[in-house]
PDB file of C-alpha atoms in Angstrom:
ATOM      1  CA  MET A  23      40.777 -38.418  11.473  1.00 49.00           C
ATOM      2  CA  ALA A  24      40.816 -35.752  15.444  1.00 50.00           C
ATOM      3  CA  ILE A  25      39.924 -32.352  15.230  1.00 47.00           C
ATOM      4  CA  SER A  26      42.824 -30.492  17.460  1.00 48.00           C
ATOM      5  CA  PRO A  27      41.178 -27.847  19.699  1.00 48.00           C
ATOM      6  CA  TYR A  28      43.747 -25.351  19.077  1.00 47.00           C
ATOM      7  CA  LEU A  29      45.273 -24.075  15.620  1.00 47.00           C
ATOM      8  CA  ILE A  30      48.720 -22.486  15.816  1.00 46.00           C
ATOM      9  CA  LEU A  31      49.546 -19.566  12.867  1.00 46.00           C
ATOM     10  CA  PRO A  32      53.327 -19.354  12.102  1.00 49.00           C
ATOM     11  CA  PRO A  33      55.161 -16.809  14.401  1.00 47.00           C
ATOM     12  CA  PRO A  34      53.630 -13.662  14.550  1.00 44.00           C
ATOM     13  CA  LEU A  35      55.146 -10.525  13.417  1.00 45.00           C
ATOM     14  CA  ALA A  36      53.870  -8.762  16.763  1.00 44.00           C
ATOM     15  CA  PRO A  37      53.291  -9.393  20.218  1.00 45.00           C
ATOM     16  CA  PRO A  38      50.441 -12.163  19.377  1.00 45.00           C
ATOM     17  CA  ARG A  39      46.597 -11.286  20.393  1.00 45.00           C
ATOM     18  CA  THR A  40      44.551 -14.444  21.198  1.00 45.00           C
ATOM     19  CA  ALA A  41      40.603 -14.511  21.200  1.00 44.00           C
ATOM     20  CA  CYS A  42      38.810 -18.405  22.476  1.00 45.00           C
ATOM     21  CA  PHE A  43      35.293 -18.855  21.367  1.00 44.00           C
ATOM     22  CA  ASP A  44      33.281 -21.750  22.442  1.00 44.00           C
ATOM     23  CA  PHE A  45      33.331 -24.212  19.233  1.00 42.00           C
ATOM     24  CA  PHE A  46      30.291 -26.360  18.633  1.00 45.00           C
ATOM     25  CA  PHE A  47      30.600 -30.048  17.649  1.00 42.00           C
ATOM     26  CA  PRO A  48      26.933 -31.029  16.429  1.00 48.00           C
ATOM     27  CA  ASN A  49      27.457 -34.374  15.638  1.00 47.00           C
ATOM     28  CA  VAL A  50      30.279 -35.365  18.476  1.00 43.00           C
ATOM     29  CA  PRO A  51      27.971 -36.925  21.181  1.00 48.00           C
ATOM     30  CA  SER A  52      29.295 -37.030  24.862  1.00 47.00           C
ATOM     31  CA  LYS A  53      30.816 -40.677  26.460  1.00 50.00           C
ATOM     32  CA  SER A  54      27.829 -40.048  29.702  1.00 47.00           C
ATOM     33  CA  THR A  55      24.908 -38.377  27.646  1.00 49.00           C
ATOM     34  CA  SER A  56      23.082 -37.955  24.436  1.00 48.00           C
ATOM     35  CA  LYS A  57      23.768 -34.328  24.505  1.00 50.00           C
ATOM     36  CA  THR A  58      26.485 -32.428  22.068  1.00 47.00           C
ATOM     37  CA  ARG A  59      29.263 -31.409  24.045  1.00 52.00           C
ATOM     38  CA  ARG A  60      31.066 -27.948  23.571  1.00 49.00           C
ATOM     39  CA  ARG A  61      34.838 -27.913  23.608  1.00 50.00           C
ATOM     40  CA  GLN A  62      37.060 -24.140  23.619  1.00 50.00           C
ATOM     41  CA  PHE A  63      38.675 -23.657  20.429  1.00 51.00           C
ATOM     42  CA  VAL A  64      41.814 -21.097  20.816  1.00 54.00           C
ATOM     43  CA  ILE A  65      43.356 -19.825  17.936  1.00 54.00           C
ATOM     44  CA  THR A  66      46.183 -17.127  18.149  1.00 53.00           C
ATOM     45  CA  PHE A  67      46.237 -14.172  15.931  1.00 53.00           C
ATOM     46  CA  SER A  68      49.286 -13.146  13.959  1.00 53.00           C
ATOM     47  CA  TYR A  69      47.878  -9.776  13.171  1.00 52.00           C
ATOM     48  CA  LYS A  70      47.453  -6.381  15.383  1.00 52.00           C
ATOM     49  CA  SER A  71      46.121  -2.868  14.392  1.00 54.00           C
ATOM     50  CA  LYS A  72      47.331  -0.018  15.288  1.00 54.00           C
ATOM     51  CA  ASN A  73      45.327   0.550  18.165  1.00 53.00           C
ATOM     52  CA  GLY A  74      45.815  -2.896  19.671  1.00 47.00           C
ATOM     53  CA  VAL A  75      42.455  -4.191  18.384  1.00 50.00           C
ATOM     54  CA  VAL A  76      41.927  -6.825  16.175  1.00 55.00           C
ATOM     55  CA  ALA A  77      39.930  -5.575  13.119  1.00 65.00           C
ATOM     56  CA  ILE A  78      36.988  -7.396  12.585  1.00 71.00           C
ATOM     57  CA  ASP A  79      37.576  -8.008   8.960  1.00 74.00           C
ATOM     58  CA  LYS A  80      40.834  -9.463  10.105  1.00 74.00           C
ATOM     59  CA  LYS A  81      38.916 -12.247  12.010  1.00 75.00           C
ATOM     60  CA  ARG A  82      36.209 -12.636   9.451  1.00 76.00           C
ATOM     61  CA  GLU A  83      39.285 -13.373   7.179  1.00 78.00           C
ATOM     62  CA  LEU A  84      41.285 -15.974   9.263  1.00 76.00           C
ATOM     63  CA  LEU A  85      38.771 -17.839  10.237  1.00 75.00           C
ATOM     64  CA  GLU A  86      37.327 -18.321   6.509  1.00 77.00           C
ATOM     65  CA  SER A  87      40.488 -19.251   5.611  1.00 76.00           C
ATOM     66  CA  TYR A  88      40.724 -21.936   8.047  1.00 72.00           C
ATOM     67  CA  GLY A  89      37.059 -23.220   6.255  1.00 71.00           C
ATOM     68  CA  LEU A  90      34.897 -21.795   8.994  1.00 76.00           C
ATOM     69  CA  ASN A  91      32.091 -19.448   9.350  1.00 76.00           C
ATOM     70  CA  PRO A  92      32.701 -16.166  10.902  1.00 74.00           C
ATOM     71  CA  GLU A  93      29.043 -16.007  12.007  1.00 71.00           C
ATOM     72  CA  ASP A  94      29.683 -19.129  14.229  1.00 69.00           C
ATOM     73  CA  PHE A  95      32.122 -17.735  16.320  1.00 68.00           C
ATOM     74  CA  LEU A  96      32.199 -13.667  16.316  1.00 67.00           C
ATOM     75  CA  SER A  97      30.227 -12.017  18.341  1.00 60.00           C
ATOM     76  CA  GLU A  98      29.568  -9.275  16.221  1.00 56.00           C
ATOM     77  CA  PRO A  99      27.861 -10.405  12.701  1.00 55.00           C
ATOM     78  CA  SER A 100      28.867  -8.701   9.511  1.00 57.00           C
ATOM     79  CA  PRO A 101      26.619  -5.342   9.355  1.00 60.00           C
ATOM     80  CA  LYS A 102      25.061  -7.183   6.251  1.00 59.00           C
ATOM     81  CA  ILE A 103      23.963 -10.033   7.836  1.00 58.00           C
ATOM     82  CA  LYS A 104      22.836  -8.051  11.332  1.00 57.00           C
ATOM     83  CA  ARG A 105      20.443  -5.959   8.869  1.00 59.00           C
ATOM     84  CA  ARG A 106      19.293  -9.173   7.395  1.00 59.00           C
ATOM     85  CA  LYS A 107      18.195 -10.840  10.863  1.00 57.00           C
ATOM     86  CA  GLU A 108      16.458  -7.795  12.019  1.00 54.00           C
ATOM     87  CA  ARG A 109      14.568  -7.771   9.181  1.00 56.00           C
ATOM     88  CA  THR A 110      13.429 -11.843   9.239  1.00 54.00           C
ATOM     89  CA  LYS A 111      12.637 -14.512  11.202  1.00 53.00           C
ATOM     90  CA  THR A 112      12.921 -18.179  10.335  1.00 48.00           C
ATOM     91  CA  VAL A 113       9.785 -19.784  10.097  1.00 49.00           C
ATOM     92  CA  MET A 114       9.377 -23.669   9.233  1.00 50.00           C
ATOM     93  CA  GLY A 115      13.043 -22.915   7.442  1.00 50.00           C
ATOM     94  CA  ASN A 116      11.797 -20.011   5.683  1.00 54.00           C
ATOM     95  CA  GLU A 117      12.795 -16.206   5.891  1.00 49.00           C
ATOM     96  CA  VAL A 118       9.977 -14.049   6.775  1.00 52.00           C
ATOM     97  CA  LEU A 119       9.750 -10.262   6.177  1.00 50.00           C
ATOM     98  CA  LEU A 120       8.765  -8.715   9.614  1.00 49.00           C
ATOM     99  CA  GLU A 121       6.086  -6.465   9.639  1.00 48.00           C
ATOM    100  CA  ASN A 122       7.630  -3.748  12.258  1.00 49.00           C
ATOM    101  CA  SER A 123      10.734  -3.628   9.425  1.00 51.00           C
ATOM    102  CA  LYS A 124       8.167  -2.002   6.925  1.00 60.00           C
ATOM    103  CA  PRO A 125       8.814   1.617   7.207  1.00 65.00           C
ATOM    104  CA  PRO A 126       6.106   3.723   9.065  1.00 77.00           C
ATOM    105  CA  ARG A 127       3.322   5.498   7.191  1.00 82.00           C
ATOM    106  CA  ASP A 128       2.908   8.998   7.658  1.00 86.00           C
ATOM    107  CA  THR A 129       0.377  11.520   6.660  1.00 86.00           C
ATOM    108  CA  HIS A 130      -0.056  15.147   5.590  1.00 84.00           C
ATOM    109  CA  LYS A 131      -2.522  17.340   4.752  1.00 86.00           C
ATOM    110  CA  LEU A 132      -2.330  19.211   0.936  1.00 87.00           C
ATOM    111  CA  LEU A 133      -6.027  18.019   0.059  1.00 92.00           C
ATOM    112  CA  GLN A 134      -9.148  19.992   0.576  1.00 95.00           C
ATOM    113  CA  VAL A 135     -12.637  20.035  -0.044  1.00 97.00           C
ATOM    114  CA  LEU A 136     -13.716  22.476  -2.922  1.00 96.00           C
ATOM    115  CA  GLY A 137     -16.903  23.159  -2.263  1.00 95.00           C
ATOM    116  CA  GLY A 138     -20.263  22.996  -0.410  1.00 95.00           C
ATOM    117  CA  THR A 139     -20.919  23.254   3.165  1.00 95.00           C
ATOM    118  CA  ALA A 140     -17.218  22.052   3.948  1.00 96.00           C
ATOM    119  CA  ARG A 141     -15.327  23.864   1.529  1.00 95.00           C
ATOM    120  CA  ARG A 142     -11.487  24.898   2.077  1.00 94.00           C
ATOM    121  CA  LYS A 143     -11.482  22.530   4.847  1.00 96.00           C
ATOM    122  CA  LYS A 144      -8.237  20.442   5.192  1.00 96.00           C
ATOM    123  CA  LEU A 145      -8.212  16.630   4.502  1.00 96.00           C
ATOM    124  CA  LEU A 146      -5.284  14.073   5.357  1.00 94.00           C
ATOM    125  CA  SER A 147      -3.594  11.860   2.733  1.00 92.00           C
ATOM    126  CA  PRO A 148      -0.709   9.407   3.579  1.00 91.00           C
ATOM    127  CA  LYS A 149       2.752  10.373   2.157  1.00 86.00           C
ATOM    128  CA  GLY A 150       4.323   8.388  -0.449  1.00 74.00           C
ATOM    129  CA  MET A 151       2.487   6.741  -3.492  1.00 62.00           C
ATOM    130  CA  ASP A 152       0.794   4.017  -2.290  1.00 65.00           C
ATOM    131  CA  VAL A 153      -2.348   5.661  -1.986  1.00 72.00           C
ATOM    132  CA  ARG A 154      -2.887   8.379  -4.932  1.00 75.00           C
ATOM    133  CA  PRO A 155      -6.523  10.703  -4.429  1.00 85.00           C
ATOM    134  CA  MET A 156      -7.679  12.111  -7.512  1.00 90.00           C
ATOM    135  CA  MET A 157      -6.435  15.608  -8.216  1.00 91.00           C
ATOM    136  CA  GLU A 158      -8.305  18.686  -7.289  1.00 92.00           C
ATOM    137  CA  VAL A 159      -8.764  19.759 -11.235  1.00 94.00           C
ATOM    138  CA  VAL A 160     -10.248  16.378 -12.011  1.00 96.00           C
ATOM    139  CA  LYS A 161     -12.394  16.583  -8.654  1.00 96.00           C
ATOM    140  CA  GLY A 162     -13.400  20.143  -9.129  1.00 95.00           C
ATOM    141  CA  ALA A 163     -14.103  19.253 -12.965  1.00 96.00           C
ATOM    142  CA  ALA A 164     -15.682  15.716 -12.343  1.00 96.00           C
ATOM    143  CA  PHE A 165     -18.615  17.897  -9.557  1.00 96.00           C
ATOM    144  CA  SER A 166     -18.812  20.695 -12.447  1.00 94.00           C
ATOM    145  CA  ILE A 167     -19.920  18.480 -14.681  1.00 94.00           C
ATOM    146  CA  LEU A 168     -22.480  16.122 -12.764  1.00 95.00           C
ATOM    147  CA  GLN A 169     -24.204  19.430 -11.344  1.00 92.00           C
ATOM    148  CA  ALA A 170     -24.413  21.044 -15.218  1.00 90.00           C
ATOM    149  CA  ALA A 171     -25.697  17.169 -16.056  1.00 88.00           C
ATOM    150  CA  GLY A 172     -28.348  16.718 -13.219  1.00 83.00           C
ATOM    151  CA  GLY A 173     -29.753  20.384 -14.078  1.00 79.00           C
ATOM    152  CA  CYS A 174     -28.184  22.672 -10.697  1.00 81.00           C
ATOM    153  CA  PRO A 175     -24.903  23.839 -11.555  1.00 80.00           C
ATOM    154  CA  ALA A 176     -24.487  25.873  -8.259  1.00 80.00           C
ATOM    155  CA  SER A 177     -25.179  22.093  -5.788  1.00 83.00           C
ATOM    156  CA  LEU A 178     -25.184  18.648  -6.546  1.00 90.00           C
ATOM    157  CA  ARG A 179     -28.376  16.626  -7.117  1.00 88.00           C
ATOM    158  CA  PRO A 180     -29.197  15.026  -3.920  1.00 89.00           C
ATOM    159  CA  GLY A 181     -28.746  11.226  -3.129  1.00 94.00           C
ATOM    160  CA  ARG A 182     -26.710   8.659  -2.810  1.00 97.00           C
ATOM    161  CA  TRP A 183     -23.353   8.388  -3.449  1.00 98.00           C
ATOM    162  CA  LEU A 184     -20.780   5.244  -3.602  1.00 98.00           C
ATOM    163  CA  ASP A 185     -16.954   5.998  -3.769  1.00 98.00           C
ATOM    164  CA  LEU A 186     -15.248   2.816  -5.030  1.00 98.00           C
ATOM    165  CA  TYR A 187     -11.488   2.439  -4.084  1.00 96.00           C
ATOM    166  CA  SER A 188     -12.011   5.421  -1.565  1.00 96.00           C
ATOM    167  CA  GLY A 189      -8.528   5.631  -0.088  1.00 93.00           C
ATOM    168  CA  THR A 190      -7.944   9.325   1.644  1.00 95.00           C
ATOM    169  CA  GLY A 191     -12.284   9.762   0.848  1.00 96.00           C
ATOM    170  CA  SER A 192     -12.091  13.016  -1.181  1.00 96.00           C
ATOM    171  CA  VAL A 193     -14.406  12.374  -3.665  1.00 97.00           C
ATOM    172  CA  GLY A 194     -17.278  11.317  -0.871  1.00 97.00           C
ATOM    173  CA  ILE A 195     -16.301  13.758   1.159  1.00 98.00           C
ATOM    174  CA  GLU A 196     -16.547  16.462  -1.855  1.00 97.00           C
ATOM    175  CA  ALA A 197     -20.309  15.198  -2.290  1.00 97.00           C
ATOM    176  CA  ILE A 198     -21.779  15.277   0.892  1.00 97.00           C
ATOM    177  CA  SER A 199     -20.570  18.726   0.859  1.00 96.00           C
ATOM    178  CA  ARG A 200     -22.168  19.420  -1.787  1.00 95.00           C
ATOM    179  CA  GLY A 201     -25.668  17.942  -1.297  1.00 94.00           C
ATOM    180  CA  CYS A 202     -25.266  14.185  -1.273  1.00 95.00           C
ATOM    181  CA  SER A 203     -27.645  12.367   1.437  1.00 95.00           C
ATOM    182  CA  GLU A 204     -24.911   9.398   2.187  1.00 96.00           C
ATOM    183  CA  VAL A 205     -22.309   7.620   0.809  1.00 98.00           C
ATOM    184  CA  HIS A 206     -20.561   4.537   1.139  1.00 98.00           C
ATOM    185  CA  PHE A 207     -16.560   4.113   1.110  1.00 98.00           C
ATOM    186  CA  VAL A 208     -15.384   0.824  -0.096  1.00 98.00           C
ATOM    187  CA  GLU A 209     -11.246   0.051   1.063  1.00 96.00           C
ATOM    188  CA  MET A 210      -9.726  -2.566   1.676  1.00 95.00           C
ATOM    189  CA  ASP A 211      -6.299  -1.053   3.698  1.00 94.00           C
ATOM    190  CA  PRO A 212      -6.905  -1.170   7.460  1.00 95.00           C
ATOM    191  CA  TRP A 213      -3.948   1.822   8.286  1.00 93.00           C
ATOM    192  CA  VAL A 214      -5.661   3.944   5.708  1.00 94.00           C
ATOM    193  CA  ILE A 215      -8.820   3.354   7.091  1.00 96.00           C
ATOM    194  CA  SER A 216      -8.178   4.242  10.583  1.00 95.00           C
ATOM    195  CA  ASP A 217      -5.676   6.758   9.887  1.00 94.00           C
ATOM    196  CA  VAL A 218      -6.724   8.813   7.302  1.00 95.00           C
ATOM    197  CA  LEU A 219     -10.371   7.963   6.150  1.00 97.00           C
ATOM    198  CA  ARG A 220     -12.430   8.016   9.365  1.00 97.00           C
ATOM    199  CA  PRO A 221     -10.262  11.141  10.876  1.00 97.00           C
ATOM    200  CA  ASN A 222     -11.301  12.785   7.571  1.00 97.00           C
ATOM    201  CA  LEU A 223     -15.138  12.087   8.423  1.00 98.00           C
ATOM    202  CA  GLU A 224     -14.667  13.380  11.916  1.00 97.00           C
ATOM    203  CA  SER A 225     -12.452  16.397  11.056  1.00 96.00           C
ATOM    204  CA  THR A 226     -14.656  17.282   8.387  1.00 97.00           C
ATOM    205  CA  GLY A 227     -18.137  16.351  10.720  1.00 97.00           C
ATOM    206  CA  PHE A 228     -20.121  13.707   7.677  1.00 97.00           C
ATOM    207  CA  LEU A 229     -19.431  10.609   9.992  1.00 97.00           C
ATOM    208  CA  ASP A 230     -22.423  10.263  10.824  1.00 97.00           C
ATOM    209  CA  VAL A 231     -24.181   9.800   6.727  1.00 97.00           C
ATOM    210  CA  SER A 232     -21.047   7.927   6.159  1.00 98.00           C
ATOM    211  CA  VAL A 233     -21.037   3.789   5.505  1.00 97.00           C
ATOM    212  CA  ILE A 234     -16.975   2.203   5.246  1.00 97.00           C
ATOM    213  CA  HIS A 235     -17.559  -1.043   3.521  1.00 97.00           C
ATOM    214  CA  ALA A 236     -13.139  -2.570   4.668  1.00 97.00           C
ATOM    215  CA  VAL A 237     -13.552  -5.095   1.855  1.00 97.00           C
ATOM    216  CA  ARG A 238     -11.894  -5.370  -2.056  1.00 96.00           C
ATOM    217  CA  VAL A 239     -13.906  -3.596  -4.735  1.00 97.00           C
ATOM    218  CA  GLU A 240     -14.182  -6.933  -6.278  1.00 96.00           C
ATOM    219  CA  ASN A 241     -15.918  -8.492  -3.723  1.00 96.00           C
ATOM    220  CA  PHE A 242     -17.952  -6.090  -3.284  1.00 97.00           C
ATOM    221  CA  LEU A 243     -19.744  -5.416  -6.024  1.00 96.00           C
ATOM    222  CA  LYS A 244     -20.320  -9.568  -6.517  1.00 95.00           C
ATOM    223  CA  ARG A 245     -21.915  -9.460  -2.400  1.00 94.00           C
ATOM    224  CA  ALA A 246     -23.485  -5.965  -3.233  1.00 94.00           C
ATOM    225  CA  GLU A 247     -27.020  -7.390  -2.029  1.00 92.00           C
ATOM    226  CA  GLN A 248     -25.612  -8.406   1.157  1.00 93.00           C
ATOM    227  CA  PHE A 249     -23.435  -5.479   2.063  1.00 94.00           C
ATOM    228  CA  LEU A 250     -26.354  -3.568   0.880  1.00 94.00           C
ATOM    229  CA  GLY A 251     -29.653  -5.064   1.130  1.00 89.00           C
ATOM    230  CA  LYS A 252     -32.290  -4.716  -0.985  1.00 84.00           C
ATOM    231  CA  ASN A 253     -32.097  -1.097  -1.510  1.00 82.00           C
ATOM    232  CA  GLY A 254     -28.467  -0.986  -3.392  1.00 90.00           C
ATOM    233  CA  GLU A 255     -28.862   1.056  -5.921  1.00 95.00           C
ATOM    234  CA  PHE A 256     -27.033   4.451  -5.970  1.00 97.00           C
ATOM    235  CA  ASP A 257     -27.366   7.568  -7.599  1.00 97.00           C
ATOM    236  CA  TYR A 258     -23.628   8.249  -7.725  1.00 98.00           C
ATOM    237  CA  ILE A 259     -20.258   6.135  -7.897  1.00 98.00           C
ATOM    238  CA  SER A 260     -17.107   7.357  -8.258  1.00 98.00           C
ATOM    239  CA  VAL A 261     -14.462   5.059  -9.636  1.00 97.00           C
ATOM    240  CA  THR A 262     -10.506   6.060  -8.783  1.00 95.00           C
ATOM    241  CA  PRO A 263      -8.328   2.145  -8.859  1.00 94.00           C
ATOM    242  CA  PRO A 264      -5.084   2.200  -8.771  1.00 90.00           C
ATOM    243  CA  TYR A 265      -4.267   2.473 -12.412  1.00 85.00           C
ATOM    244  CA  MET A 266      -1.770  -0.510 -12.913  1.00 85.00           C
ATOM    245  CA  LEU A 267      -3.455  -2.925 -10.786  1.00 87.00           C
ATOM    246  CA  VAL A 268      -7.094  -3.130 -12.539  1.00 92.00           C
ATOM    247  CA  ASP A 269      -8.068  -4.109 -15.515  1.00 94.00           C
ATOM    248  CA  TYR A 270     -10.693  -1.433 -16.625  1.00 95.00           C
ATOM    249  CA  ALA A 271     -12.997  -3.849 -19.386  1.00 94.00           C
ATOM    250  CA  VAL A 272     -13.654  -6.673 -16.371  1.00 95.00           C
ATOM    251  CA  LEU A 273     -14.224  -3.738 -14.032  1.00 96.00           C
ATOM    252  CA  MET A 274     -16.257  -1.836 -15.656  1.00 96.00           C
ATOM    253  CA  ASN A 275     -17.882  -5.220 -16.759  1.00 95.00           C
ATOM    254  CA  GLN A 276     -18.485  -5.716 -13.390  1.00 96.00           C
ATOM    255  CA  ILE A 277     -19.900  -2.521 -12.213  1.00 96.00           C
ATOM    256  CA  SER A 278     -22.113  -2.615 -15.082  1.00 95.00           C
ATOM    257  CA  ASN A 279     -23.832  -5.447 -14.190  1.00 94.00           C
ATOM    258  CA  SER A 280     -23.934  -4.837 -10.435  1.00 95.00           C
ATOM    259  CA  SER A 281     -27.336  -3.908  -8.715  1.00 94.00           C
ATOM    260  CA  VAL A 282     -25.189  -0.801  -7.206  1.00 97.00           C
ATOM    261  CA  VAL A 283     -26.317   0.719 -10.794  1.00 96.00           C
ATOM    262  CA  GLY A 284     -29.777   1.507 -11.849  1.00 95.00           C
ATOM    263  CA  GLU A 285     -31.180   3.362 -15.036  1.00 93.00           C
ATOM    264  CA  ASN A 286     -30.347   7.255 -13.586  1.00 94.00           C
ATOM    265  CA  THR A 287     -27.333   6.517 -11.909  1.00 96.00           C
ATOM    266  CA  PHE A 288     -24.421   8.682 -12.793  1.00 97.00           C
ATOM    267  CA  ILE A 289     -20.726   6.794 -12.440  1.00 98.00           C
ATOM    268  CA  VAL A 290     -17.439   8.659 -12.853  1.00 98.00           C
ATOM    269  CA  VAL A 291     -14.807   6.900 -13.326  1.00 97.00           C
ATOM    270  CA  GLU A 292     -10.939   8.148 -13.593  1.00 96.00           C
ATOM    271  CA  TYR A 293      -8.291   6.060 -15.927  1.00 95.00           C
ATOM    272  CA  PRO A 294      -4.661   6.559 -16.964  1.00 93.00           C
ATOM    273  CA  LEU A 295      -3.593   7.387 -20.998  1.00 89.00           C
ATOM    274  CA  ARG A 296      -4.071   4.991 -23.318  1.00 88.00           C
ATOM    275  CA  THR A 297      -6.991   3.299 -22.020  1.00 92.00           C
ATOM    276  CA  ASP A 298      -9.821   2.399 -24.344  1.00 91.00           C
ATOM    277  CA  MET A 299     -13.251   3.215 -22.258  1.00 94.00           C
ATOM    278  CA  LEU A 300     -16.629   1.919 -23.818  1.00 92.00           C
ATOM    279  CA  ASP A 301     -19.134   4.927 -25.457  1.00 94.00           C
ATOM    280  CA  SER A 302     -21.904   2.583 -22.343  1.00 94.00           C
ATOM    281  CA  CYS A 303     -21.759   1.323 -19.428  1.00 94.00           C
ATOM    282  CA  GLY A 304     -24.029  -0.808 -19.273  1.00 92.00           C
ATOM    283  CA  ARG A 305     -27.387   1.141 -19.526  1.00 92.00           C
ATOM    284  CA  LEU A 306     -25.956   4.761 -19.369  1.00 96.00           C
ATOM    285  CA  VAL A 307     -24.284   6.525 -22.057  1.00 96.00           C
ATOM    286  CA  LYS A 308     -20.573   8.767 -21.813  1.00 96.00           C
ATOM    287  CA  ILE A 309     -21.816  11.599 -21.162  1.00 95.00           C
ATOM    288  CA  ALA A 310     -18.398  13.418 -20.991  1.00 95.00           C
ATOM    289  CA  ASP A 311     -14.454  12.114 -21.466  1.00 96.00           C
ATOM    290  CA  ARG A 312     -12.102  14.950 -20.308  1.00 96.00           C
ATOM    291  CA  ARG A 313      -7.898  15.116 -20.157  1.00 95.00           C
ATOM    292  CA  PHE A 314      -5.834  16.154 -17.476  1.00 94.00           C
ATOM    293  CA  GLY A 315      -1.958  15.534 -18.618  1.00 91.00           C
ATOM    294  CA  ARG A 316      -1.589  11.730 -18.619  1.00 90.00           C
ATOM    295  CA  THR A 317      -4.999  11.200 -16.350  1.00 93.00           C
ATOM    296  CA  HIS A 318      -8.681  10.896 -18.000  1.00 95.00           C
ATOM    297  CA  LEU A 319     -11.845  11.374 -16.571  1.00 97.00           C
ATOM    298  CA  ALA A 320     -15.232   9.710 -18.087  1.00 97.00           C
ATOM    299  CA  ILE A 321     -18.202  10.442 -16.757  1.00 97.00           C
ATOM    300  CA  TYR A 322     -21.291   7.791 -17.490  1.00 97.00           C
ATOM    301  CA  GLY A 323     -25.212   8.561 -17.187  1.00 96.00           C
ATOM    302  CA  PRO A 324     -28.633   8.772 -17.984  1.00 94.00           C
ATOM    303  CA  LYS A 325     -29.402   9.682 -21.724  1.00 91.00           C
ATOM    304  CA  TRP A 326     -31.596  12.222 -20.828  1.00 89.00           C
ATOM    305  CA  ALA A 327     -28.562  14.070 -18.904  1.00 86.00           C
ATOM    306  CA  GLN A 328     -26.982  13.318 -22.528  1.00 78.00           C
ATOM    307  CA  LYS A 329     -29.565  15.845 -24.098  1.00 67.00           C
ATOM    308  CA  LYS A 330     -29.282  18.277 -21.685  1.00 63.00           C
ATOM    309  CA  ARG A 331     -25.784  18.557 -21.797  1.00 60.00           C
ATOM    310  CA  ARG A 332     -25.630  18.431 -25.141  1.00 60.00           C
ATOM    311  CA  SER A 333     -28.667  21.294 -25.452  1.00 58.00           C
ATOM    312  CA  GLU A 334     -26.904  23.264 -23.201  1.00 56.00           C
ATOM    313  CA  THR A 335     -23.280  23.475 -24.575  1.00 52.00           C
ATOM    314  CA  ARG A 336     -25.503  24.488 -27.840  1.00 51.00           C
ATOM    315  CA  GLY A 337     -26.482  27.200 -26.374  1.00 48.00           C
ATOM    316  CA  LEU A 338     -23.335  28.394 -25.406  1.00 44.00           C
ATOM    317  CA  VAL A 339     -22.438  28.432 -29.149  1.00 44.00           C
TER     318      VAL A 339
END
């Protein structure tokens, strides 16, 4: 059946307004060439708005009544379609989210170093919940326990620190400020490294004694010797993962079997409520377990540190 290039509606109630659309017939070949041809498709509207401009929704309604797709004829797509096209692109027939459609990430200075040489220095942290730094009250308690367990309440026993899931780097920076000679930061987010972690190290002057590993924690622990060489043991390890994205039993087992843990290592673990933490981590024993609201803090260390902490507690009673 031939398709008429003109569609005439019933006599209009008001002076008609016409619009000319370039209608495309993909399956109608031209006689002179194998390419498809384009025809003029004219529709006479019987609707006229008060200001003399045909409303876009009326155009859309009219085209749909004739079984046509409005998006093929209207120069301005609907707001919903327009937003979707801006957010996506088509790759091999599939819609893929564009990188620039993500909201821009920004930072603010809400954190600070609590003690040591960089005390009261402000630190950058991302706005939003994609990176969750250790709360300052938890961080302060952790270092107080470590300093007391190491036999020097005023400062941290010198050594090397491994900051897993480092994020802003606030824990590792606190360690350097309080006496650690070197800190290794493990963080997989490139933006966090370039816009948060590295600027924090530069502003505190600790970049020269820091090493940043842009890798997943699981892969770092599996290939620790590749990243660290033979001297892979650390004196301190902090573990502050995103709560919902890790299995603590699997993670702690991987840490305890890794070459980064020595017989005198202290491990600081932040974990959520209703998480079962074992009383030991390999050769290390739990020397402290504190609760701060919905956040818990467990610290593992050598047996001699546990005995020293118990004797100090008895002395205070």
